[in-house]
Every structure is written in structure tokens, then in C-alpha cells.
Coordinates of N, CA, C and O in Angstrom, one line a residue:
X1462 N 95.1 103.3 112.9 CA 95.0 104.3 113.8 C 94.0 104.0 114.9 O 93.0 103.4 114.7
X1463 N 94.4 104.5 116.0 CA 93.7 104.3 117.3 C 92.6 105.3 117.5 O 92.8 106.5 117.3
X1464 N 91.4 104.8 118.1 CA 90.3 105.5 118.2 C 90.8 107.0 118.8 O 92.0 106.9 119.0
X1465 N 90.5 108.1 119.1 CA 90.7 108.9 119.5 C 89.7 109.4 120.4 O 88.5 109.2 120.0
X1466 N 89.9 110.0 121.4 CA 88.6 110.8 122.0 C 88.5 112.1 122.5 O 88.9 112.4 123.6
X1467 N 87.9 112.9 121.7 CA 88.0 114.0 121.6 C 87.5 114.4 122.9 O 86.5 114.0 123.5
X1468 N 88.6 115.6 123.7 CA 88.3 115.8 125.0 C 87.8 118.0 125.0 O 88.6 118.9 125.3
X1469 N 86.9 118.0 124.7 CA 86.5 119.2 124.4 C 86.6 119.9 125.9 O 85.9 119.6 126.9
X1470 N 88.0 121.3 125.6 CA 88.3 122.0 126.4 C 87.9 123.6 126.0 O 88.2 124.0 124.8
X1471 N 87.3 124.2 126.8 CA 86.1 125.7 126.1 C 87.7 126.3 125.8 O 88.8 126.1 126.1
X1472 N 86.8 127.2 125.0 CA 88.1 128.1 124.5 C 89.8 127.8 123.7 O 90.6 128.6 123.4
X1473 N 89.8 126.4 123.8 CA 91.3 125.5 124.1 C 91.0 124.8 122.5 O 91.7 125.1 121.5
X1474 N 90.2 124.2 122.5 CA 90.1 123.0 121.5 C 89.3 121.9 121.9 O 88.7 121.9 123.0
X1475 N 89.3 120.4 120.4 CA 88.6 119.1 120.9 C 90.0 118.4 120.8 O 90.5 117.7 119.9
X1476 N 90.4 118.8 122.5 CA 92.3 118.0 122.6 C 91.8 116.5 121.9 O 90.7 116.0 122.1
X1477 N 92.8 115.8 121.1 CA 94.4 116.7 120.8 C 94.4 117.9 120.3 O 95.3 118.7 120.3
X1478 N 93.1 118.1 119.6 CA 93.3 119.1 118.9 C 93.2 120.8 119.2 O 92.2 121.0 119.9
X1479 N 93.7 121.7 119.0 CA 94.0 122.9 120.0 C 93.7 123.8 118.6 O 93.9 123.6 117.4
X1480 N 93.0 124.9 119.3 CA 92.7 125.7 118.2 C 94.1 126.7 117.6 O 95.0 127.0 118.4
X1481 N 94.1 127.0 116.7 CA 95.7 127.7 116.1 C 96.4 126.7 115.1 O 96.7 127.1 113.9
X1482 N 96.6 125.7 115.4 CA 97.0 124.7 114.5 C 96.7 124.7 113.0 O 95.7 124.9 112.4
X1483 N 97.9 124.5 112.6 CA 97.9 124.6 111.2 C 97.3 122.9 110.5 O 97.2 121.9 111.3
X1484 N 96.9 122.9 109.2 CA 96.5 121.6 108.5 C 97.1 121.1 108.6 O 96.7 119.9 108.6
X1485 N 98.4 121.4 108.8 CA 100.0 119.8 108.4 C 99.7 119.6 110.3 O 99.7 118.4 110.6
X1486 N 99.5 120.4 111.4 CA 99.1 119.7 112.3 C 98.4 118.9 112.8 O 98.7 118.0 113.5
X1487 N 97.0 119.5 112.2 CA 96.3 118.4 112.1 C 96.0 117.1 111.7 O 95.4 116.3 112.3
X1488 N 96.8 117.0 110.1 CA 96.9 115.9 109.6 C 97.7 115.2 110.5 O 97.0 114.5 111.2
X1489 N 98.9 115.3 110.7 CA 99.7 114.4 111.9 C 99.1 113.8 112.7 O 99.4 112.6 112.8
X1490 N 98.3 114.3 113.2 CA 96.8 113.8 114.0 C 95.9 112.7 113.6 O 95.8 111.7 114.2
X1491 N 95.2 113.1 112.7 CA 94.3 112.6 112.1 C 94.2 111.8 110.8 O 93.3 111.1 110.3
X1492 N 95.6 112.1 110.4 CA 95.7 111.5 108.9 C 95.7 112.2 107.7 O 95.6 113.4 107.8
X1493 N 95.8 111.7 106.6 CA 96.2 112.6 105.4 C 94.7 112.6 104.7 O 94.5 113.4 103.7
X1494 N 93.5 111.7 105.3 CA 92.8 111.3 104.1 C 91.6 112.4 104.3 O 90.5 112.3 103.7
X1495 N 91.9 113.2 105.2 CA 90.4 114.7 105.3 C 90.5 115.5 103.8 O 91.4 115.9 103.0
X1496 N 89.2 115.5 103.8 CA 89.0 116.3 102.4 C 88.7 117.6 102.5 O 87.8 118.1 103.2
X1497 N 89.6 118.2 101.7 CA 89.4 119.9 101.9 C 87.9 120.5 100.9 O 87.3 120.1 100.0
X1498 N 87.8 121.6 101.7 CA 86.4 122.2 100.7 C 86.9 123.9 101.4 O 87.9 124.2 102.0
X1499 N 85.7 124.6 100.9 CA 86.2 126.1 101.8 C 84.5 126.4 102.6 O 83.3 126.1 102.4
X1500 N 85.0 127.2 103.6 CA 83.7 127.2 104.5 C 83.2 128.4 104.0 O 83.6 129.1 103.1
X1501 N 81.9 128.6 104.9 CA 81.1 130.1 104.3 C 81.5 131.2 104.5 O 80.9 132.2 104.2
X1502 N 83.1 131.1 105.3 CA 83.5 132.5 105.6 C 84.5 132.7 104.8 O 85.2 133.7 104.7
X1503 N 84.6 131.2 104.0 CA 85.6 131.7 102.9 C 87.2 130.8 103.2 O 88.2 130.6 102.5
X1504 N 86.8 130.3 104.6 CA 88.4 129.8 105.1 C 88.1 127.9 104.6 O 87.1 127.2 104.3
X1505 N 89.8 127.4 104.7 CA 89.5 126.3 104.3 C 88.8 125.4 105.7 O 88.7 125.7 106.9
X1506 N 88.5 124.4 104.9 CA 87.8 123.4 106.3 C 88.5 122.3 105.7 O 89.0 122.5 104.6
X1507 N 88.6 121.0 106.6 CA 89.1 120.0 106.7 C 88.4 118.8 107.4 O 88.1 118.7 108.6
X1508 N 88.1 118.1 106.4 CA 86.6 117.1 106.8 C 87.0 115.4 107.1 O 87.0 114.5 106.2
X1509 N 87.3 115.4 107.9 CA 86.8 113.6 108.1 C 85.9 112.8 108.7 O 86.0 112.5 109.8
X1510 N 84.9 112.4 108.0 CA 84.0 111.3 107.7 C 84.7 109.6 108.0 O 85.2 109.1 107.0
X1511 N 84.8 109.1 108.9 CA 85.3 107.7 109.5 C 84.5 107.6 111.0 O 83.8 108.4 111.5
X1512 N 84.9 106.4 111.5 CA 84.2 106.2 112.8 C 85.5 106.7 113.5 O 86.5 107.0 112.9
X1513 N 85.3 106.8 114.5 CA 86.9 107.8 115.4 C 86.9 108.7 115.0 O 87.4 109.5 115.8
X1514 N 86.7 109.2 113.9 CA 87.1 110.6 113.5 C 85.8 111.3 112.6 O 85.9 111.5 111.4
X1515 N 84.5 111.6 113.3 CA 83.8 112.5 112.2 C 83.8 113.9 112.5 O 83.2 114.4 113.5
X1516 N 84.6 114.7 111.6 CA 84.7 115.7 112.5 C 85.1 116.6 111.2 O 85.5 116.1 110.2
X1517 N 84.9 118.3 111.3 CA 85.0 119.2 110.2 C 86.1 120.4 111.1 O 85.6 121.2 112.0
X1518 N 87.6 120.5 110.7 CA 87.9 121.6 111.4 C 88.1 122.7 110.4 O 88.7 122.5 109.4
X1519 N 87.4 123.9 110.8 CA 87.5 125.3 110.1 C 89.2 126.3 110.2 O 89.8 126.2 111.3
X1520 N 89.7 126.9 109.3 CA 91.1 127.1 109.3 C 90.2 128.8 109.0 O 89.1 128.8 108.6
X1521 N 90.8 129.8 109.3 CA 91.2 130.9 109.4 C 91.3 131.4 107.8 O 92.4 131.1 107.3
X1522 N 90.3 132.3 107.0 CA 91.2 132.5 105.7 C 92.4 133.2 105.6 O 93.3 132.8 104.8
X1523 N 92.5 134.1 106.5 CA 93.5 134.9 106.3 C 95.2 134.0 107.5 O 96.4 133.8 107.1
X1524 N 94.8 133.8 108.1 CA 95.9 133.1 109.1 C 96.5 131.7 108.7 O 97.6 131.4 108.4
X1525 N 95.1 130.9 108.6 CA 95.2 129.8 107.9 C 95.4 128.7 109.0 O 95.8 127.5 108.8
X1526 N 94.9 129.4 110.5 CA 94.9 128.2 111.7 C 93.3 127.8 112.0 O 92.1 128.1 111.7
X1527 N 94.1 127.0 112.7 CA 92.1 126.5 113.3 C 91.3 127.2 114.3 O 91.5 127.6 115.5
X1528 N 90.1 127.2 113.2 CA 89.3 128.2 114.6 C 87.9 127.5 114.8 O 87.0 128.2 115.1
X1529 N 87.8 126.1 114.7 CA 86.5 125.7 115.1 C 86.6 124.0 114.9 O 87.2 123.6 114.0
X1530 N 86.0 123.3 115.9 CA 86.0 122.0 115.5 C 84.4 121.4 115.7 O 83.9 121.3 116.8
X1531 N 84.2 121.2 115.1 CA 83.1 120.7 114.6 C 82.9 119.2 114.8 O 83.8 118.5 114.2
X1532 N 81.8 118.2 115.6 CA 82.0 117.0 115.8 C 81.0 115.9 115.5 O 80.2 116.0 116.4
X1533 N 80.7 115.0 114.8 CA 79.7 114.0 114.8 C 80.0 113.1 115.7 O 80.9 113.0 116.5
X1534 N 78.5 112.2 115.4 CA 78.3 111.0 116.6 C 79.0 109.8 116.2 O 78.7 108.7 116.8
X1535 N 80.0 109.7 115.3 CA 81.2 108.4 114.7 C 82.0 109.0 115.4 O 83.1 108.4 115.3
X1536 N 82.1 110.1 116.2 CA 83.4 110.4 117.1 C 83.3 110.2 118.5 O 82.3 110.6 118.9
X1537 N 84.0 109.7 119.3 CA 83.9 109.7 120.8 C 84.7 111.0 121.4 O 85.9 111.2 121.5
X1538 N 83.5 111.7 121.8 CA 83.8 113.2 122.3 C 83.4 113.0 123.6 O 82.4 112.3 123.8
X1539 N 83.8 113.5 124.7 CA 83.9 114.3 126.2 C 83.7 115.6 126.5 O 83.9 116.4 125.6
X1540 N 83.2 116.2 127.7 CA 83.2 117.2 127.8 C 82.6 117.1 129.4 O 81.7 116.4 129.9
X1541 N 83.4 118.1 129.9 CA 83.6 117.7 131.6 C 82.8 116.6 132.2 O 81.7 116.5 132.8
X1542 N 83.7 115.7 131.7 CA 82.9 113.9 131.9 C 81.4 113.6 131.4 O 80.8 112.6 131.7
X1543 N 81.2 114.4 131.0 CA 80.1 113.8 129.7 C 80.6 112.9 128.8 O 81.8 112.9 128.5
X1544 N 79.8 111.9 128.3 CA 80.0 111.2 126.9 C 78.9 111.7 125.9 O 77.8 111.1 125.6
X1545 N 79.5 112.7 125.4 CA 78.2 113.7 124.3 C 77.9 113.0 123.4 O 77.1 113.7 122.8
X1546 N 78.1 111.6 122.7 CA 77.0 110.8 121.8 C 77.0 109.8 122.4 O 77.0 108.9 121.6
X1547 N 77.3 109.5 123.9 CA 77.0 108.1 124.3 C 75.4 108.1 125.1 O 74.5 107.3 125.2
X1548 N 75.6 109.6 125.7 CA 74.3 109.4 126.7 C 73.5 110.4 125.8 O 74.0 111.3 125.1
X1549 N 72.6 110.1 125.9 CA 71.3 110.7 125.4 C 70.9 111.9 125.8 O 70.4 112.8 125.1
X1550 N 71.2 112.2 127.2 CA 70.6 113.2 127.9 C 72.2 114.8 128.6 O 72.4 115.9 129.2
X1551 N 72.7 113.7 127.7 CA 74.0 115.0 127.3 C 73.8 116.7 127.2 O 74.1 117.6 128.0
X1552 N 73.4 116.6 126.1 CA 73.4 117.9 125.6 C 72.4 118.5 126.6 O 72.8 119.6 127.1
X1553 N 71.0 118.0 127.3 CA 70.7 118.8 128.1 C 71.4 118.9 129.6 O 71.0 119.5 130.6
X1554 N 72.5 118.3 129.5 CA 73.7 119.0 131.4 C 74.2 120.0 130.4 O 73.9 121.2 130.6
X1555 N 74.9 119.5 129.0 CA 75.4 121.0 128.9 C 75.3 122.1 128.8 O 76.1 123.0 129.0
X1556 N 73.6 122.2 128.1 CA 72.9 123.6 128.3 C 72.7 124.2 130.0 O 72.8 125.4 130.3
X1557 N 72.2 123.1 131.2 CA 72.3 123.4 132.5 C 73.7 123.9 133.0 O 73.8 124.6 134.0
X1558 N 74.9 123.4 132.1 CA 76.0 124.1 132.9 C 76.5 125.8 132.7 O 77.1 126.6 133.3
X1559 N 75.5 125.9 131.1 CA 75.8 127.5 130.6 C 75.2 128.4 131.6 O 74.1 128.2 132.2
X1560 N 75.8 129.3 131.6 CA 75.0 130.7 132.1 C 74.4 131.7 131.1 O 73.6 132.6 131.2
X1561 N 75.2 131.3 129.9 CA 74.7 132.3 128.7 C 74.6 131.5 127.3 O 75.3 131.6 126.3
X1562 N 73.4 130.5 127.5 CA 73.0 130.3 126.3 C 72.0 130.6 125.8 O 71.0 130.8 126.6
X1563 N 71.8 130.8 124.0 CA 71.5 131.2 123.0 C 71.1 130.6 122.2 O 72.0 129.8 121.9
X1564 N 69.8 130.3 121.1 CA 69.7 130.0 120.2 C 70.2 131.0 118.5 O 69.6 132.1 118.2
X1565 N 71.1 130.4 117.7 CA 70.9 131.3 116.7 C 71.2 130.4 115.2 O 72.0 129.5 115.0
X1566 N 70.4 131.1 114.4 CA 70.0 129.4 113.3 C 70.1 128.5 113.0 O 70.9 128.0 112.2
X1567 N 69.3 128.1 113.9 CA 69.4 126.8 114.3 C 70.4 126.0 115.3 O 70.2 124.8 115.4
X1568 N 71.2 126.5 115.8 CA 72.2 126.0 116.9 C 72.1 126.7 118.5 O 71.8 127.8 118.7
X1569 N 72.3 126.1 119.0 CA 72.4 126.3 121.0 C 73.7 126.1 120.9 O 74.5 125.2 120.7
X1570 N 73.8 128.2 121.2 CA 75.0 128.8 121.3 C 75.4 128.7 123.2 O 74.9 129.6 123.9
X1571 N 76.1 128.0 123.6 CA 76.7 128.4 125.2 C 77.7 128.8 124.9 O 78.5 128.1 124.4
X1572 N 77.9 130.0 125.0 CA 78.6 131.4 124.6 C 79.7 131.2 126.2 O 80.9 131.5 126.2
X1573 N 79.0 130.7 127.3 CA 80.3 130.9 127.7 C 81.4 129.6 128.4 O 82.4 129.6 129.1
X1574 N 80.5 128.3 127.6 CA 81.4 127.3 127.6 C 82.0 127.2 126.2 O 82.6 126.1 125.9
X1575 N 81.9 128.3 125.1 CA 83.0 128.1 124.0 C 82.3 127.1 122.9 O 83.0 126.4 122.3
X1576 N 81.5 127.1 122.8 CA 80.6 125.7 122.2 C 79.2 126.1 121.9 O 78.5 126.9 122.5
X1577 N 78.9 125.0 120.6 CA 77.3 125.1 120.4 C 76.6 124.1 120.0 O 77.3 123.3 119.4
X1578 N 75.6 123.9 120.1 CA 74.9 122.3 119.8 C 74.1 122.1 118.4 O 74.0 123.2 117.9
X1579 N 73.6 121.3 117.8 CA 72.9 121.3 116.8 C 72.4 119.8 116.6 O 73.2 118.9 116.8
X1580 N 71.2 119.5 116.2 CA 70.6 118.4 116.4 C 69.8 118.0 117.8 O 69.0 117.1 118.0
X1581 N 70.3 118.9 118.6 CA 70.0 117.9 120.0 C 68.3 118.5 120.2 O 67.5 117.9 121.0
X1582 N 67.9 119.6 119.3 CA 67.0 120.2 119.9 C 65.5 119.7 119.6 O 64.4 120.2 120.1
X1583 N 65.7 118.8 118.7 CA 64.4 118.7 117.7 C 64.1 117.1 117.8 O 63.3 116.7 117.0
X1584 N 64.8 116.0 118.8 CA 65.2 115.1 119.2 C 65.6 114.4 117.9 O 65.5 113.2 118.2
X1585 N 65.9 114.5 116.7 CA 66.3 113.7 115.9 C 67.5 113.1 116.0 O 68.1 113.5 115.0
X1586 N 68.3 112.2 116.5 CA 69.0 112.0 116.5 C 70.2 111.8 115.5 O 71.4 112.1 115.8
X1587 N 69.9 111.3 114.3 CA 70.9 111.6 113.4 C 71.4 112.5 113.0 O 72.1 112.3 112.0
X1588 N 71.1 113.9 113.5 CA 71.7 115.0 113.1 C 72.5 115.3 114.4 O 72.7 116.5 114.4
X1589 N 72.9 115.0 115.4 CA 73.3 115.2 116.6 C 74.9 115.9 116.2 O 75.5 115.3 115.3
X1590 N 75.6 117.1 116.7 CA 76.5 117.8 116.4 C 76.9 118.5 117.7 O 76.3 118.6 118.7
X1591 N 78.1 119.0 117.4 CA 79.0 119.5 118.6 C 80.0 120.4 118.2 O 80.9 119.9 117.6
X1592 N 80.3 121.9 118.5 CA 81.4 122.3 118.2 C 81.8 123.5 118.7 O 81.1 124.5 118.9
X1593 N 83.4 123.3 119.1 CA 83.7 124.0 119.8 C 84.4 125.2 119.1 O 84.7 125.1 117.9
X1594 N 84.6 126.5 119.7 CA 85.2 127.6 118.9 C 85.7 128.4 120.1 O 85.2 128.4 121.2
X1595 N 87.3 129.4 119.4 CA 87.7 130.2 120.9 C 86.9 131.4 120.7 O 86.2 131.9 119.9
X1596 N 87.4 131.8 122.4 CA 86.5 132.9 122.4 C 86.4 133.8 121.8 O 87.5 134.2 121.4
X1597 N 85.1 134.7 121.5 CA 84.9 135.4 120.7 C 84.8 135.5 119.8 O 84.7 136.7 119.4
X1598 N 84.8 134.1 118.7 CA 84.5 133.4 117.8 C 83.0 134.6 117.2 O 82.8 135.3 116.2
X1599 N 82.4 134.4 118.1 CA 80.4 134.4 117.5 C 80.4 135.9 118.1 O 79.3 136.4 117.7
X1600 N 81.1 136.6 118.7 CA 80.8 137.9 119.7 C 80.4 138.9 118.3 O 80.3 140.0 118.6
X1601 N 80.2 138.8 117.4 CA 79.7 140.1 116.3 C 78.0 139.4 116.0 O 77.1 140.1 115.4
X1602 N 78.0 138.2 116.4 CA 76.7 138.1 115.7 C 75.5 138.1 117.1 O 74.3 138.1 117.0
X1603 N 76.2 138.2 118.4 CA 75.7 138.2 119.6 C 73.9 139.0 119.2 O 72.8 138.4 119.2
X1604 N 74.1 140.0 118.9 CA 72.3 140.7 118.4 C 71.7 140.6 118.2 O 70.7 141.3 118.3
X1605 N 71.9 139.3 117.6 CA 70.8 138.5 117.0 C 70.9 137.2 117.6 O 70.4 136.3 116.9
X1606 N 71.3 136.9 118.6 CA 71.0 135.9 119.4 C 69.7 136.0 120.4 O 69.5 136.8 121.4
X1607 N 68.7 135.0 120.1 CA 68.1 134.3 121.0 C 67.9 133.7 122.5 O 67.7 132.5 122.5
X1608 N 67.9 134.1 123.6 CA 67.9 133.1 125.0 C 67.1 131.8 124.6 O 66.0 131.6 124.1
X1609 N 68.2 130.9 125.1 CA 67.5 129.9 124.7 C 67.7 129.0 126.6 O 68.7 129.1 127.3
X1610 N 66.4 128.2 126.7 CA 65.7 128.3 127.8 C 65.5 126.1 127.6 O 65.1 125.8 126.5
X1611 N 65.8 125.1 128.3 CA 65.0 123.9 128.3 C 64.0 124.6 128.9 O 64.0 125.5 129.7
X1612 N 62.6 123.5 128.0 CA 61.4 123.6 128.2 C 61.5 122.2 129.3 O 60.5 121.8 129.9

């Protein structure tokens, strides 16, 4: 299978992958070899650990489509011509492109690019993360969101 490069569209998906899709979708995609577990909200997730593909998508309990993609740095991900684990200084354009971002445990929520960051903030690099969700995904826990500000 050919590298893939995940082209993260807000609200849309990390094309190919599009949020709604079912697992037999995704697998078509991605392959048969993602390992299922269930996430904290109870829905299944769908995990591949490989280079080209490190990536966790969240399915819906009740629907059973995708509602979140989740990305590591074994993936080649995009985002409005960013290379989000190639360049270093990534994640801080895409907190400057938000208008409404947020810290909330532990993640930089840009609420209104559909996406949140994790790792980028504490410069460790091997925790570096990426993931996108449609909208209104996070809109119940908004209250307890944090402004979150580069120093």
C-alpha cells in the first residue's frame, strides 16, 4: 500500500477519510489490519499503528460512523499547506489561524478550525498529535474550556 497523506479538511475529515463512514469504509482504505478497542464514550475506535498510517478513528456508539480522526507523526498529514509533523513550527500557524482557541485537558482545542492539538505544547516531541472532529463535536464541554493564548 502506498503512503497516504492525510489532507485534513475542518469539519469534512483527514481526506480520504470523511467523517460518517462506516469501518468496512474505512478499512477499504486503510486495510484490514487496524485493531478494534472501544473509546471512552463507549463507541468503537479503529487503530493503526504503521508508518503511513498512525492514526486512531472514533465511530459513533449508537450510529456506528466516524466522528473523529485522530493522527500521529508516522503519518503524513496536511493542513492548509502545512506539513504538521514535517515542520516543527506547525502547530504554532495553526493555533495563529484560529479565532477560537482553547485549552481543555490537556489538548488545544481550535474550535473553529474543527481540530485539536496535543503534544505540541510542552515541546516534547514524541507525543506530537492531531485530530480532527465535525462540528460540534466538543460544543457540550465548551464551559470548561480554557483561552488558550501562544506565549
Amino acid at each position: 500500500m502506498s503512503e497516504i497523506v492525510f489532507e485534513l479538511q475542518s469539519f469534512v475529515g483527514a481526506l480520504p477519510l470523511r467523517f460518517g463512514m462506516t469501518s468496512e469504509d474505512v478499512k477499504a482504505i486503510l486495510g484490514e489490519d487496524g485493531k478494534v478497542s472501544t473509546d471512552f464514550l463507549g463507541g468503537m475506535s479503529l487503530n493503526y499503528y504503521r508508518t503511513g498510517a498512525d492514526i486512531c478513528i472514533g465511530f459513533d456508539k449508537d450510529s456506528g460512523l466516524a466522528t473523529h480522526f485522530g493522527l500521529g507523526k508516522l503519518s503524513a498529514v496536511r493542513f492548509r499547506g502545512l506539513d504538521v509533523f514535517g515542520d516543527a513550527t506547525a502547530w504554532q500557524s495553526i493555533v495563529r489561524m484560529s479565532s477560537d482557541c482553547h485549552e481543555w485537558v490537556g489538548f488545544v482545542h481550535c474550535c473553529d478550525l474543527g481540530l485539536y492539538l496535543s503534544g505540541f505544547h510542552d515541546g516534547d516531541t514524541s507525543q506530537l498529535g492531531i485530530c480532527v472532529y465535525p462540528e460540534g463535536r466538543y460544543d457540550k464541554h465548551r464551559p470548561k474550556f480554557k483561552p488558550f493564548a501562544l506565549s
